[in-house]
Coordinates of C-alpha atoms in Angstrom, one line a residue:
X1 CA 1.6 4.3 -25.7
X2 CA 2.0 2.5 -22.3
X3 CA 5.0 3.2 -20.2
X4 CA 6.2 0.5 -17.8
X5 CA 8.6 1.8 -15.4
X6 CA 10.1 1.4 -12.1
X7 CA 10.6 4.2 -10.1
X8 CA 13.4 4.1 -6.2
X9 CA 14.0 7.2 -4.0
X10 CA 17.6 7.5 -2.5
X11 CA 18.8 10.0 -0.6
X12 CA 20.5 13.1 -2.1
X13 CA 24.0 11.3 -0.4
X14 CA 23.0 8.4 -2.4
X15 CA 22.6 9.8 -5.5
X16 CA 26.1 11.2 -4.9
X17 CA 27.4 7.6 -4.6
X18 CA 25.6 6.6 -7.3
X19 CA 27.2 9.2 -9.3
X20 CA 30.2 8.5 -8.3
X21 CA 30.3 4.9 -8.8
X22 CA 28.2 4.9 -12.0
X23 CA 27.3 1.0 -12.5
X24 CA 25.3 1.6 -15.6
X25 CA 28.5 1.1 -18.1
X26 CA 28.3 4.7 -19.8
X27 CA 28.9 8.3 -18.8
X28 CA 25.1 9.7 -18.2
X29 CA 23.1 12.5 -20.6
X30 CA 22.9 15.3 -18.0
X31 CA 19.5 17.4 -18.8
X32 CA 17.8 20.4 -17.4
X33 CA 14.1 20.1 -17.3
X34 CA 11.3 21.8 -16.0
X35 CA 7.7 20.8 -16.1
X36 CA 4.8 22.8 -15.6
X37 CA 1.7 20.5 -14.4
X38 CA -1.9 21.5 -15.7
X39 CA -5.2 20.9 -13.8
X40 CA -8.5 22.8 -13.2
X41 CA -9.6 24.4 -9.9
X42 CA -11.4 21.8 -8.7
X43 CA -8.7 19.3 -9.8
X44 CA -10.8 17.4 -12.1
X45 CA -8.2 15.6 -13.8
X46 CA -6.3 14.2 -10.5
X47 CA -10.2 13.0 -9.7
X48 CA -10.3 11.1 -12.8
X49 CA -6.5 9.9 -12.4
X50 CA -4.9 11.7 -15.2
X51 CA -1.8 14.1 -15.5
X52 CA -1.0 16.8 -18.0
X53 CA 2.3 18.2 -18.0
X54 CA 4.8 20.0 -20.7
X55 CA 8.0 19.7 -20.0
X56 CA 11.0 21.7 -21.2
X57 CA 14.7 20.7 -21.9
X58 CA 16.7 22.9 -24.0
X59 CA 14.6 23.8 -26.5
X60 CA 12.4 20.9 -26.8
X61 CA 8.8 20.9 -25.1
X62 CA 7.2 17.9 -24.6
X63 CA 3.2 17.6 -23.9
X64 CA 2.4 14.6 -21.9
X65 CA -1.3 13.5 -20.8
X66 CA -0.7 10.4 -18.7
X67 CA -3.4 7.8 -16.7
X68 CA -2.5 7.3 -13.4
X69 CA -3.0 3.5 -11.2
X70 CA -4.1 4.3 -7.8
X71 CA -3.1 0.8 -6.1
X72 CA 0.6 0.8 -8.3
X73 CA 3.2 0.5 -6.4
X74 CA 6.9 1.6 -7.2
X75 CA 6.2 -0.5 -10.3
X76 CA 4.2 1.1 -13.0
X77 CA 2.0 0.3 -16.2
X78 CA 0.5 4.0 -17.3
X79 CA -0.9 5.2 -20.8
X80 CA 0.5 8.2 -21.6
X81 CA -0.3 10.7 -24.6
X82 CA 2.5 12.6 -25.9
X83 CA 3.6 15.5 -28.6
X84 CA 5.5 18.2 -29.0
X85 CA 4.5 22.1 -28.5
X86 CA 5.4 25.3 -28.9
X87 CA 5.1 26.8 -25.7
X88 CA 3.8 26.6 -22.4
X89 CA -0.1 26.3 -23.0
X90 CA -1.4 23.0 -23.5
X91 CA -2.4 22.1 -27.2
X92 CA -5.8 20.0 -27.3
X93 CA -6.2 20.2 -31.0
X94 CA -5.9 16.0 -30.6
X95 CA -9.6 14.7 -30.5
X96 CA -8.6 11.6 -28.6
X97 CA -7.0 13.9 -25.9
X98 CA -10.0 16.5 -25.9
X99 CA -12.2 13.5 -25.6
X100 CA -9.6 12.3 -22.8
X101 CA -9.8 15.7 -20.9
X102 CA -13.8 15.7 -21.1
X103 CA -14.4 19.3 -20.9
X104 CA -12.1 20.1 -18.8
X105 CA -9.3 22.0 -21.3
X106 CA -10.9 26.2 -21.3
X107 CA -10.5 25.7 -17.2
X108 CA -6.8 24.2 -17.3
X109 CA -4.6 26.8 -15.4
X110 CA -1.1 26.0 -14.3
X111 CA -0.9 24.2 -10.7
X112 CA 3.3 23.4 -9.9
X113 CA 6.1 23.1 -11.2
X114 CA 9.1 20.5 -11.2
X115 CA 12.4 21.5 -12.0
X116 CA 14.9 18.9 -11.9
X117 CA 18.8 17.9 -13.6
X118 CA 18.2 14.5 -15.1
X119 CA 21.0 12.4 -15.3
X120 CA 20.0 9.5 -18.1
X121 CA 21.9 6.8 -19.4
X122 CA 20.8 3.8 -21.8
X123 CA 21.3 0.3 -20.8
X124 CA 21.3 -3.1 -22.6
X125 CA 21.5 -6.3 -20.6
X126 CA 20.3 -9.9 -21.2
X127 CA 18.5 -8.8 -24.3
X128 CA 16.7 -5.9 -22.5
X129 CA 17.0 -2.1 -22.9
X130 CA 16.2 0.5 -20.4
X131 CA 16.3 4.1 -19.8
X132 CA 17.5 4.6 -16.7
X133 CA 16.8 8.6 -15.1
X134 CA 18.0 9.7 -12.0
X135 CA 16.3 13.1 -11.1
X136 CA 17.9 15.7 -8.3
X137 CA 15.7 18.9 -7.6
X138 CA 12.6 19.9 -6.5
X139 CA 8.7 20.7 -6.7
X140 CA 7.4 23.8 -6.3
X141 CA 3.9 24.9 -5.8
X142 CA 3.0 28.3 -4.9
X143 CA 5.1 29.3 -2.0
X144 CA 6.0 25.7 -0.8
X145 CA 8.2 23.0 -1.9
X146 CA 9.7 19.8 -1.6
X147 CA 12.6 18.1 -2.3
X148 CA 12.5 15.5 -5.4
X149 CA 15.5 12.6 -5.6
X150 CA 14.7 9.6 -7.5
X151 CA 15.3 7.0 -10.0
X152 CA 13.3 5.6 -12.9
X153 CA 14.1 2.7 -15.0
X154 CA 11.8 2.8 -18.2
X155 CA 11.5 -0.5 -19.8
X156 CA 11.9 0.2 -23.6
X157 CA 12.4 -3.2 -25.2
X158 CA 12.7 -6.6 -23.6
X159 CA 11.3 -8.1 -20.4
X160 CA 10.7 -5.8 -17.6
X161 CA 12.4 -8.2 -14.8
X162 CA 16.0 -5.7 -16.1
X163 CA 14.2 -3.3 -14.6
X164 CA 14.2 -5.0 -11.1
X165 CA 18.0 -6.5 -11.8
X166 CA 18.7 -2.9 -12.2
X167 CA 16.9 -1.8 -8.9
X168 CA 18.5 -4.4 -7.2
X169 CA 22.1 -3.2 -8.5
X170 CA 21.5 0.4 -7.5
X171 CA 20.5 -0.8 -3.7
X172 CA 23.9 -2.4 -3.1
X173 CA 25.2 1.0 -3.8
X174 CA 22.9 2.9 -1.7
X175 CA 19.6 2.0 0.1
X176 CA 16.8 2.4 -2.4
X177 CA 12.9 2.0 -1.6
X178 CA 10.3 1.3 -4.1
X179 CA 8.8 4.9 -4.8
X180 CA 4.9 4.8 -5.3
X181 CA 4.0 9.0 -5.7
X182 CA 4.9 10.2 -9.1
X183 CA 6.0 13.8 -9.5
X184 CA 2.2 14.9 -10.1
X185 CA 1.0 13.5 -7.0
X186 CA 4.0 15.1 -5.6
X187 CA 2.7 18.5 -6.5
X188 CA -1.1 18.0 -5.6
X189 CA 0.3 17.0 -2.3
X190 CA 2.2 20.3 -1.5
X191 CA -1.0 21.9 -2.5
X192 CA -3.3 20.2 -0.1
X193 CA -2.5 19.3 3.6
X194 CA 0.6 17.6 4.9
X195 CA 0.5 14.0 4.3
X196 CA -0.6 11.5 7.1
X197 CA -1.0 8.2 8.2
X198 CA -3.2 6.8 5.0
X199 CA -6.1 4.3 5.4
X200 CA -6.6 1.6 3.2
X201 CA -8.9 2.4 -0.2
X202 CA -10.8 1.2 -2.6
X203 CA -9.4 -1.1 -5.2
X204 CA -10.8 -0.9 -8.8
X205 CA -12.3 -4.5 -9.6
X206 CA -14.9 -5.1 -12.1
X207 CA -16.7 -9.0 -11.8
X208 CA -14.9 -9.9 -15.4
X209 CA -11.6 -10.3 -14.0
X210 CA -9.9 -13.4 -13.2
X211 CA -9.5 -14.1 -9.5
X212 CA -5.7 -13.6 -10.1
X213 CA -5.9 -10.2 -11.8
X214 CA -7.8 -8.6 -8.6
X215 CA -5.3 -10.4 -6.5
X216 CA -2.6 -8.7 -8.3
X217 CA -4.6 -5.5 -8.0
X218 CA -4.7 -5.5 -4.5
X219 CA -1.5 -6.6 -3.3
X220 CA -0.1 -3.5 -5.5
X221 CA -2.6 -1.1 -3.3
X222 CA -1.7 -3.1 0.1
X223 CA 2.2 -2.4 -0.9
X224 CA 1.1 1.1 -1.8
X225 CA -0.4 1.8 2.0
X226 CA 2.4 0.5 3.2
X227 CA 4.9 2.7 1.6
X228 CA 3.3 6.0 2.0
X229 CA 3.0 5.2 6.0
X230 CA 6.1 4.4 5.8
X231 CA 7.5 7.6 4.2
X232 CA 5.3 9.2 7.0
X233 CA 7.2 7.2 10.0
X234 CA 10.7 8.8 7.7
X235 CA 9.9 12.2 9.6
X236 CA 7.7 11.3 12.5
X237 CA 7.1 8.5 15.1
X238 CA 3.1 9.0 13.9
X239 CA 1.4 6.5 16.0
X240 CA -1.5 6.4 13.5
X241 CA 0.9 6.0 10.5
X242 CA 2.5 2.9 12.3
X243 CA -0.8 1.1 13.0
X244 CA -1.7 2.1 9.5
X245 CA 1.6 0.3 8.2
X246 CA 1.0 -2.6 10.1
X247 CA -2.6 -2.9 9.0
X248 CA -1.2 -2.8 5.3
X249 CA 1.1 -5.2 5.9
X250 CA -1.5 -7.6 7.8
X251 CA -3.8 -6.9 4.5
X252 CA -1.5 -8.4 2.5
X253 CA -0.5 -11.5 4.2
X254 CA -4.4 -11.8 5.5
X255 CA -5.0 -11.5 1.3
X256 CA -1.9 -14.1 0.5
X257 CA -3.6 -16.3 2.8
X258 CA -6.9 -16.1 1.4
X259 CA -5.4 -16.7 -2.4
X260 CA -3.0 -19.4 -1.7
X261 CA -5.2 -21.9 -3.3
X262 CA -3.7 -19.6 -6.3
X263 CA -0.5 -20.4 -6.0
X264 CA 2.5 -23.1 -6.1
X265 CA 5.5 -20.8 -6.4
X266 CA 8.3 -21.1 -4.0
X267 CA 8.6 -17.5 -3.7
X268 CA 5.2 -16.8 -2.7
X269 CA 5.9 -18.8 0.2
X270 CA 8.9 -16.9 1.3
X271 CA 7.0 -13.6 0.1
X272 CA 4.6 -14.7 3.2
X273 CA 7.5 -15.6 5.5
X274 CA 8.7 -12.0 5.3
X275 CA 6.0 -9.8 5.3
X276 CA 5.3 -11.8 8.9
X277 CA 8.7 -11.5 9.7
X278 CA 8.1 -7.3 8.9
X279 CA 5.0 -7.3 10.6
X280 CA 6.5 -8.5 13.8
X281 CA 8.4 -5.9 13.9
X282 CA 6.2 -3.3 14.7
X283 CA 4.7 -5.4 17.5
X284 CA 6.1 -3.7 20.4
X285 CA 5.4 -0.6 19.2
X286 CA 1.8 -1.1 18.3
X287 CA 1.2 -2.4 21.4
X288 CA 2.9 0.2 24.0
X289 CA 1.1 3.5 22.0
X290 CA -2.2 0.1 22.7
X291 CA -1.6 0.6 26.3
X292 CA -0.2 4.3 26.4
X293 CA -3.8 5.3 25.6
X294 CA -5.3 3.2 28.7
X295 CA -3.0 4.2 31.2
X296 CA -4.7 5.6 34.2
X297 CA -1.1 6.5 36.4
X298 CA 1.7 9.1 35.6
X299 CA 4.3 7.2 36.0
X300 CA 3.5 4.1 34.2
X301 CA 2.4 6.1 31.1
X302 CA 6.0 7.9 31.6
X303 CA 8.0 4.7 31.9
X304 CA 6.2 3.6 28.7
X305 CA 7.2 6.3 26.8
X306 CA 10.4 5.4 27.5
X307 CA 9.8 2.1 26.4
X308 CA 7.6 3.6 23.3
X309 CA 11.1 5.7 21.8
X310 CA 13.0 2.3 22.2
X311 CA 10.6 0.4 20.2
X312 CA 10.0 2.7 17.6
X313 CA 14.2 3.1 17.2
X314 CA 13.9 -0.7 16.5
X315 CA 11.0 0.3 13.8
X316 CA 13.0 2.0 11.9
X317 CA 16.0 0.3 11.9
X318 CA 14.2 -2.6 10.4
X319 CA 12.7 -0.5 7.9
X320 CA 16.0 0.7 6.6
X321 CA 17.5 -2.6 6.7
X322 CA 18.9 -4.4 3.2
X323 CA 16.2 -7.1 3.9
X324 CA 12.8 -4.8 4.1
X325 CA 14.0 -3.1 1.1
X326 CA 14.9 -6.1 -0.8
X327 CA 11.1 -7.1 0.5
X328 CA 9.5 -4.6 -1.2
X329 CA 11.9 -4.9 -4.7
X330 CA 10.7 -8.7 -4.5
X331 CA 7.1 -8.3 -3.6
X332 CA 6.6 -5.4 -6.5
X333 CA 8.3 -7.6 -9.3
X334 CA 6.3 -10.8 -8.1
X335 CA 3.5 -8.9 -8.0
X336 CA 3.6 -6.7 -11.2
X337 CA 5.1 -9.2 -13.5
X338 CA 3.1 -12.3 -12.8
X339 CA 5.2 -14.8 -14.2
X340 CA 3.7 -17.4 -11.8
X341 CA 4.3 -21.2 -12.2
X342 CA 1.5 -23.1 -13.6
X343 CA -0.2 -26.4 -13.8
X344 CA -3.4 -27.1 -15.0
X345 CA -5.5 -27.1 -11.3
X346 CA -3.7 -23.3 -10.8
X347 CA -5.1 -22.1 -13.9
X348 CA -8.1 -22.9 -14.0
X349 CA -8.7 -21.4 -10.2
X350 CA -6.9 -17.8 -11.6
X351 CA -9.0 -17.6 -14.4
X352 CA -12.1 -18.2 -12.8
X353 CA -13.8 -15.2 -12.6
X354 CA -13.5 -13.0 -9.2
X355 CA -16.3 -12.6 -7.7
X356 CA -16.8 -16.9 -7.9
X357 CA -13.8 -16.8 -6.0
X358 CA -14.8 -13.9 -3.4
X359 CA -18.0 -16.1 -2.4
X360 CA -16.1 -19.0 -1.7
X361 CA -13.6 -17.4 0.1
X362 CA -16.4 -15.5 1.9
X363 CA -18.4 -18.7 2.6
X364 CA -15.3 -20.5 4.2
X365 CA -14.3 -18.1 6.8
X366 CA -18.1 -17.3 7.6
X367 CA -18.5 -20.6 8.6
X368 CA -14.8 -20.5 10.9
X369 CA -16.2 -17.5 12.3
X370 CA -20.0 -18.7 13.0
X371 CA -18.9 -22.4 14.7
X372 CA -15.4 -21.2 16.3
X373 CA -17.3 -17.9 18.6
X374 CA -19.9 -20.0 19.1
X375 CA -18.7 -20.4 23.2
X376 CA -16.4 -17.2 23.3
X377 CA -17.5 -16.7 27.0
X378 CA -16.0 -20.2 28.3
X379 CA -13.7 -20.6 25.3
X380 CA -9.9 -19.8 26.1
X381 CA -7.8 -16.8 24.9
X382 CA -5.8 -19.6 22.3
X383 CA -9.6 -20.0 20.7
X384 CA -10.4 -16.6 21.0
X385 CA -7.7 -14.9 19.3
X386 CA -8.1 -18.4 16.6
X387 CA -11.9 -16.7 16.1
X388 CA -10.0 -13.0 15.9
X389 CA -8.0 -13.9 13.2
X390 CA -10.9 -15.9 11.1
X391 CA -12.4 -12.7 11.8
X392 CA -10.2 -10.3 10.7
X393 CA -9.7 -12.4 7.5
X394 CA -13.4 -12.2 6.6
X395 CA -13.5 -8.5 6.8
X396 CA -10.8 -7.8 4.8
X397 CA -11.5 -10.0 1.8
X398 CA -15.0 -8.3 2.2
X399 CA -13.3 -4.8 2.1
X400 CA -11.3 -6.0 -0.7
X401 CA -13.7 -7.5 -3.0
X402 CA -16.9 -5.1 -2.2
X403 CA -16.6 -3.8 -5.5
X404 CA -17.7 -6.5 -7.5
X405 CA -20.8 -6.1 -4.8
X406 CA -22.4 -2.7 -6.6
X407 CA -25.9 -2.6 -6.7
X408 CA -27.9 -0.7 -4.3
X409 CA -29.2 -4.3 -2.4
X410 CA -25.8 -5.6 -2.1
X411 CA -24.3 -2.5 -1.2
X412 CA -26.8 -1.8 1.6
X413 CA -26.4 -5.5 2.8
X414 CA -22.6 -5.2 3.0
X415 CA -22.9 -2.0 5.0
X416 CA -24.5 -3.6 7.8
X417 CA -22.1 -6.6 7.3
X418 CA -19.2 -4.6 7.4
X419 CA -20.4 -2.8 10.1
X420 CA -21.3 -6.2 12.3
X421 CA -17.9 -7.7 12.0
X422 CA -16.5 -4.1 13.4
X423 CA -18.6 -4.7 16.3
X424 CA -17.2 -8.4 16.6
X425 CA -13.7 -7.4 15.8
X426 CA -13.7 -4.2 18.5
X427 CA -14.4 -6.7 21.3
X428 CA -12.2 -9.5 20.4
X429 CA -9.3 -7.1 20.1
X430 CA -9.9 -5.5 23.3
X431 CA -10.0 -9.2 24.2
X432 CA -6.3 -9.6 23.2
X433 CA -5.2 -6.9 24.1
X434 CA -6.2 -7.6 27.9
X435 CA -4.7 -11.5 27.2
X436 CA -1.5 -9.9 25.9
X437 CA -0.9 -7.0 28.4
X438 CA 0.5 -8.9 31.2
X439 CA 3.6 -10.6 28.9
X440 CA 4.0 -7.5 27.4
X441 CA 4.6 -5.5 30.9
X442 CA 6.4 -8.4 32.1
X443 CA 9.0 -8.4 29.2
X444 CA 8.9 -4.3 29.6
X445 CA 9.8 -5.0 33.6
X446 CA 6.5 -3.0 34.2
X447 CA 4.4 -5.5 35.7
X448 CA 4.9 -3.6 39.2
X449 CA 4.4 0.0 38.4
X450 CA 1.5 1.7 39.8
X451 CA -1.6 1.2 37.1
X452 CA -0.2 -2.4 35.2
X453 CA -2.7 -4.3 36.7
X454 CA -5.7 -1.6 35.1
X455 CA -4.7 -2.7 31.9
X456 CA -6.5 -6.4 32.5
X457 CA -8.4 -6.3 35.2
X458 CA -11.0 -9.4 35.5
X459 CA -13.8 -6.8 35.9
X460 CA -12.9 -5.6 32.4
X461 CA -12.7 -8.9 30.7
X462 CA -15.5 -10.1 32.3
X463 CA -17.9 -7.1 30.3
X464 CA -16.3 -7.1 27.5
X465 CA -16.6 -11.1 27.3
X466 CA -20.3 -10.7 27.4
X467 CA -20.3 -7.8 24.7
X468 CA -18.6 -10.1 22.2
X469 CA -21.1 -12.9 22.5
X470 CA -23.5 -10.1 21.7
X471 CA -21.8 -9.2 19.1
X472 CA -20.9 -12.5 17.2
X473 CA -24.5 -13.3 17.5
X474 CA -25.4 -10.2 16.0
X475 CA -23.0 -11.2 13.0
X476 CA -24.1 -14.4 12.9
X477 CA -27.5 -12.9 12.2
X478 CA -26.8 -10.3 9.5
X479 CA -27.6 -11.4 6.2
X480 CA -24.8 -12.3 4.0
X481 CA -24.3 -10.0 1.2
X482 CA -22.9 -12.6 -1.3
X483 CA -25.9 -14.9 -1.5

């Protein structure tokens, strides 16, 4: 079977209003369950993305074995494997799920537990029916645990857009965010460290899918980088989880820009208007923790701390604002559904096979980095920060496509690649960030405080001028790993 679902977190108050105000036309099914989740020591089945639970309600036990999608994001697409047991100790008498487990089932030991009180109702609208779960408890693993308070919609017959209609009905209630950690990432998580800021990963691509199918792909795991960060900025003003959520969201619109050729759809344009418009928004922030670092006087670094809990107040009051969430209900249906607009011209570049597409796209902004740094010394800051930005674009479509670049000769060549735009791209940010400081203080009334003038000094500019002509020559003499 394959389960599409859609999964929100509330808060427990929210579920309460939900509850209370019940827009799902029905009184709910109100269930007990607990799950115990199944894994080896060494966690081989969470390496190979796969779950295996068996779940109790009343007297019914469930086994389910289910394939988990690293880069989904609030909306997913899993195979899951599923039949009743007796007890509480997996059954692998199934060939298909001994084949599935690989080995693994004599080491299978019980990891956590997730006990929860499901309230589930059945919905029917525009043709489409949906299980729709809201689940209040917790998950335990050895002596820790963590609160659990969500809400699936599991698509059972129809199109999957109910789903999002339903999503969207639920967030006029009470704020909702698109959820991306299932219960059993849940559980590995309390038995590992405390979550962090998270880096960007690795997207599963393989050279045979359409140029439209790795897009999809790594929007999802853009989205998903964003969300966890921003689950992380929930509980702390992490510095690191805030650049992290802004590099996500520069990913993405850096990866919409690359694939617009892609698209004629009025709502990927206003996709890309609001990401920027998020983006922004963690501008300030970014760039005073930017010049909190470099400070060389007490009392400038104090006044910007003052300036720092101001600007990350306005973080997260954009974050829980109706029109980030509805962002992130709009970009996952757009992005999961692809029920894009076509002519002719748009599918024939979709279809054409992904890695075509990743050399032209490579090829293009090679050439706007190679002829625009070609002066940086004399050149302006306007040209400069035009080079960053070609710059930063290249980079990440060669992070995102280097796996359709596998063999030990491509590989190697997009090491050094990799690592010669990081050289390019450290100096031309500490470029703009010199350009920028002095609007920046200005707008923070700093511009007068003992230290501002440190943070661009002409001394300063002057070396690190010189170090990025060195270094876009050095890129411009790496071999490029696509030919």
């Amino acid at each position: 079977m394959q389960e599409t679902e859609l999964k929100l977190e509330l808060s427990r108050t929210g579920a309460g209003s939900l509850l209370k105000k019940n827009p799902f036309g029905s009184s709910p099914t109100v269930l007990q369950q607990r799950s115990i989740y199944f894994d080896t020591p060494g966690w081989d089945l969470s390496k190979r993305g796969l779950s295996l639970r068996i779940r109790q309600s009343g007297n019914e036990r469930i086994q389910t074995v289910k394939a988990s999608d690293d880069a989904a994001a609030g909306s997913f697409a899993r195979e899951e494997w599923e039949q009743p047991v007796a007890g509480d100790i997996p059954m692998l008498d199934d060939p298909e799920i001994r084949d599935l487990l690989a080995g693994a089932g004599p080491k299978l030991a019980p990891l956590f537990e997730v006990h929860v009180k499901r309230h589930r109702w059945n919905v029917t609208d525009s043709g489409a029916t949906v299980e729709v779960a809201l689940d209040l408890g917790k998950v335990v693993a050895a002596d820790r645990e963590a609160p659990v308070c969500e809400i699936e919609f599991e698509k059972k017959a129809g199109s999957p857009r109910a789903l999002f209609a339903l999503a969207r009905k639920v967030d006029l209630i009470t704020p909702a965010h698109v959820g991306v950690l299932s219960k059993a990432e849940r559980g590995y998580h309390l038995l590992g460290r405390a979550p962090g800021a998270v880096k960007a990963a690795s997207t599963l691509l393989t050279s045979e899918m359409s140029a439209a199918t790795a897009f999809a792909r790594i929007a999802a795991a853009c989205l998903r980088q964003f969300r966890l960060n921003e689950k992380v900025l929930g509980w702390s003003r992490d510095a690191e989880a805030l650049h992290q959520a802004r590099v996500s969201l520069r990913r993405l619109r850096s990866l919409c820009s690359i694939c617009k050729s892609l698209f004629h759809d009025s709502r990927f344009d206003h996709l890309r208007e609001e990401l920027k418009w998020l983006a922004s928004e963690f501008g300030d922030a970014r760039n005073i923790d930017v010049m909190i670092d470099r400070a060389s006087s007490e009392a400038l670094s104090s006044r910007l701390q003052n300036a720092r809990d101001d600007a990350y107040t306005a973080v997260e009051a954009s974050l829980s604002s109706v029109r980030a969430r509805s962002l992130m209900i709009d970009a996952t249906e757009w992005i999961s559904i692809r029920d894009w607009p076509t002519d002719q011209s748009d599918e024939t570049l979709r279809e054409q096979s992904s890695r075509d597409f990743a050399s032209g796209v490579f090829e293009k902004f090679w050439k706007k980095v190679a002829k625009g740094g070609k002066n940086l010394i004399d050149a302006d800051d306007e040209t400069r920060h035009k080079v960053r930005i070609a710059a930063k674009k290249l980079r990440y479509a060669a992070e995102f496509f280097e796996p359709l670049y596998n063999n030990k000769a491509e590989a190697k060549r997009h090491r050094r690649f990799i690592d010669a735009m990081k050289g390019l791209q450290d100096q031309l940010g500490n470029l703009n960030d010199i350009a920028t400081a002095p609007d920046m203080l200005a707008a923070l009334e700093l511009s007068d405080v003992a230290g501002a003038q440190d943070l661009f000094s002409a001394d300063d500019k002057s070396k690190l001028l010189k170090e990025a002509a060195e270094a876009h020559d050095a890129f411009v003499n790496t071999r490029r790993f696509w030919r």
